[in-house]
Amino acid sequence: MKYVVGCIADKRGREAISLALALSKSLAAPTHAELELVHIIRGAAPEDAGSHSERVYQQFLRQSAQKWMDRARALVPSSMTARTHIRFAGSMAEGLLEAVSAFKADLVVVGAASHGPFRRFTVGSVANALLHSSPVPVALAPSGYLPPREITRITCALGTRTGADSVLEVAVDSAAIRHVPLRLISLVALDGDSSHADAGQWARAHAATTLERAIEGVRARTIVTADVAQGKSTEAAIDSLDWDESEIVMIGSSRLAERSRIFLGSTANKMLRALPVPMVVVPRFHVPVPAAARQGHI
């Protein structure tokens, strides 16, 4: 497993590293993910710059970034594999996606926008770009996130739209490999397209059916429960549920997403702004890791 971690020289970079550490350390021992700590500088590399002054300036930025990346590497325990990279690109999102491809990463991890409220999300331009184009799952650390001792639960938010099976499979494997409980949340009652008169009853039936499938997938490797998100708004429904500060939430992409790409739908957008815990967004029709090589997708 490889994680590309977006390292900005501020608290967002530290929060992204914290989430990457939490996700990696929670894998069944002795397995840890390899962390590719990536800092992106906008523009051309010094050796490719067009003028002398531009070359000098880009080299100065690279030297300054190296100091931050040395501090970032020090945040990772010596027992874990982590490498630092300073790359140049037209934008941070573009650079991170290029790094995902270059390192054949399984996940990209970034922090929320710096002005977000404590333990909540405000999606900045970088996260927003990744959430509409990434070919691999994107993990988002909320503002103020600190790494827990361990991940204590994985919650999977599910609707009935095409692509939900991919999210469920990723969540089942991720919970099982970590030996943590899996909670399934039915979003059917929040689906504005629902034509059912009793959306709540339909949602409960959906939760029960999904629970049966998840239990079969887990095969007694962990505990699975199901709940229904209900409320006058998505935000109210999320607030009505109990949240463990050491858990993570997984959700799928909108039906508008291209195959194997992320596109954050309206419900997920609203959830994101109400959640107090990290969210992992899974691409539509995400192709699972082959069973022989599977060590948890996330």
Short mmCIF file of N, CA, C and O in Angstrom, two decimals, residues 9 39-42 44-47 53-72 84-88:
data_model
loop_
_atom_site.label_atom_id
_atom_site.label_comp_id
_atom_site.label_asym_id
_atom_site.label_seq_id
_atom_site.Cartn_x
_atom_site.Cartn_y
_atom_site.Cartn_z
N ALA A 9 3.09 23.56 3.83
CA ALA A 9 3.89 24.01 4.97
C ALA A 9 3.05 24.77 5.99
O ALA A 9 3.37 25.90 6.36
N HIS A 39 5.43 17.62 -1.56
CA HIS A 39 5.22 19.08 -1.54
C HIS A 39 5.29 19.57 -2.97
O HIS A 39 6.23 19.26 -3.71
N ILE A 40 4.28 20.34 -3.37
CA ILE A 40 4.21 20.84 -4.75
C ILE A 40 4.54 22.33 -4.78
O ILE A 40 3.98 23.12 -4.01
N ILE A 41 5.45 22.70 -5.68
CA ILE A 41 5.76 24.11 -5.94
C ILE A 41 5.22 24.46 -7.31
O ILE A 41 5.47 23.73 -8.29
N ARG A 42 4.48 25.52 -7.38
CA ARG A 42 3.89 25.91 -8.66
C ARG A 42 4.95 26.45 -9.62
O ARG A 42 5.86 27.18 -9.21
N ALA A 44 7.69 25.91 -13.12
CA ALA A 44 8.68 24.97 -13.66
C ALA A 44 9.79 24.71 -12.64
O ALA A 44 10.06 25.53 -11.76
N ALA A 45 10.41 23.56 -12.77
CA ALA A 45 11.59 23.25 -11.94
C ALA A 45 12.71 24.22 -12.31
O ALA A 45 12.75 24.74 -13.43
N PRO A 46 13.63 24.50 -11.38
CA PRO A 46 14.71 25.47 -11.66
C PRO A 46 15.47 25.18 -12.95
O PRO A 46 15.77 26.09 -13.73
N GLU A 47 15.73 23.90 -13.19
CA GLU A 47 16.49 23.54 -14.39
C GLU A 47 15.70 23.74 -15.68
O GLU A 47 16.27 23.76 -16.78
N SER A 53 16.49 34.78 -13.39
CA SER A 53 15.81 35.18 -12.16
C SER A 53 14.78 34.15 -11.73
O SER A 53 14.61 33.88 -10.54
N GLU A 54 14.09 33.55 -12.70
CA GLU A 54 13.10 32.52 -12.38
C GLU A 54 13.79 31.27 -11.83
O GLU A 54 13.31 30.65 -10.88
N ARG A 55 14.93 30.93 -12.40
CA ARG A 55 15.68 29.77 -11.91
C ARG A 55 16.13 29.99 -10.47
O ARG A 55 16.03 29.08 -9.64
N VAL A 56 16.62 31.18 -10.19
CA VAL A 56 17.07 31.50 -8.84
C VAL A 56 15.90 31.43 -7.86
O VAL A 56 16.04 30.88 -6.75
N TYR A 57 14.76 31.99 -8.26
CA TYR A 57 13.60 32.02 -7.37
C TYR A 57 13.07 30.61 -7.11
O TYR A 57 12.77 30.24 -5.96
N GLN A 58 12.97 29.78 -8.15
CA GLN A 58 12.45 28.42 -7.98
C GLN A 58 13.41 27.59 -7.13
O GLN A 58 12.98 26.74 -6.33
N GLN A 59 14.70 27.83 -7.28
CA GLN A 59 15.67 27.12 -6.44
C GLN A 59 15.54 27.54 -4.98
O GLN A 59 15.65 26.71 -4.07
N PHE A 60 15.28 28.84 -4.75
CA PHE A 60 15.04 29.32 -3.39
C PHE A 60 13.82 28.64 -2.78
O PHE A 60 13.84 28.22 -1.61
N LEU A 61 12.74 28.52 -3.56
CA LEU A 61 11.53 27.85 -3.07
C LEU A 61 11.81 26.39 -2.75
O LEU A 61 11.32 25.86 -1.75
N ARG A 62 12.61 25.75 -3.58
CA ARG A 62 12.94 24.34 -3.34
C ARG A 62 13.73 24.19 -2.04
O ARG A 62 13.45 23.29 -1.23
N GLN A 63 14.69 25.07 -1.80
CA GLN A 63 15.49 24.98 -0.57
C GLN A 63 14.64 25.25 0.66
O GLN A 63 14.79 24.59 1.69
N SER A 64 13.73 26.21 0.55
CA SER A 64 12.84 26.51 1.67
C SER A 64 11.91 25.34 1.95
O SER A 64 11.66 24.98 3.10
N ALA A 65 11.40 24.73 0.88
CA ALA A 65 10.49 23.60 1.03
C ALA A 65 11.20 22.41 1.67
O ALA A 65 10.59 21.65 2.43
N GLN A 66 12.47 22.24 1.38
CA GLN A 66 13.20 21.10 1.92
C GLN A 66 13.25 21.15 3.44
O GLN A 66 13.19 20.11 4.11
N LYS A 67 13.35 22.37 4.00
CA LYS A 67 13.36 22.49 5.47
C LYS A 67 12.05 22.00 6.06
O LYS A 67 12.03 21.31 7.08
N TRP A 68 10.92 22.37 5.40
CA TRP A 68 9.62 21.91 5.89
C TRP A 68 9.51 20.40 5.73
O TRP A 68 9.01 19.70 6.62
N MET A 69 9.97 19.87 4.61
CA MET A 69 9.84 18.44 4.38
C MET A 69 10.69 17.62 5.35
O MET A 69 10.32 16.51 5.72
N ASP A 70 11.81 18.17 5.78
CA ASP A 70 12.60 17.50 6.82
C ASP A 70 11.82 17.42 8.12
O ASP A 70 11.83 16.39 8.81
N ARG A 71 11.09 18.50 8.44
CA ARG A 71 10.25 18.49 9.66
C ARG A 71 9.07 17.53 9.48
O ARG A 71 8.68 16.84 10.42
N ALA A 72 8.52 17.50 8.27
CA ALA A 72 7.40 16.60 8.00
C ALA A 72 7.82 15.15 8.16
O ALA A 72 7.10 14.33 8.75
N THR A 84 10.30 11.72 1.16
CA THR A 84 9.88 13.08 0.86
C THR A 84 10.18 13.42 -0.59
O THR A 84 11.19 12.97 -1.16
N HIS A 85 9.29 14.21 -1.18
CA HIS A 85 9.45 14.60 -2.58
C HIS A 85 9.04 16.05 -2.74
O HIS A 85 8.01 16.49 -2.21
N ILE A 86 9.84 16.79 -3.46
CA ILE A 86 9.48 18.15 -3.86
C ILE A 86 9.32 18.15 -5.37
O ILE A 86 10.26 17.84 -6.10
N ARG A 87 8.10 18.44 -5.82
CA ARG A 87 7.79 18.36 -7.24
C ARG A 87 7.25 19.71 -7.73
O ARG A 87 6.69 20.48 -6.93
N PHE A 88 7.40 19.95 -9.01
CA PHE A 88 6.92 21.19 -9.61
C PHE A 88 5.77 20.87 -10.56
O PHE A 88 5.81 19.88 -11.29
#
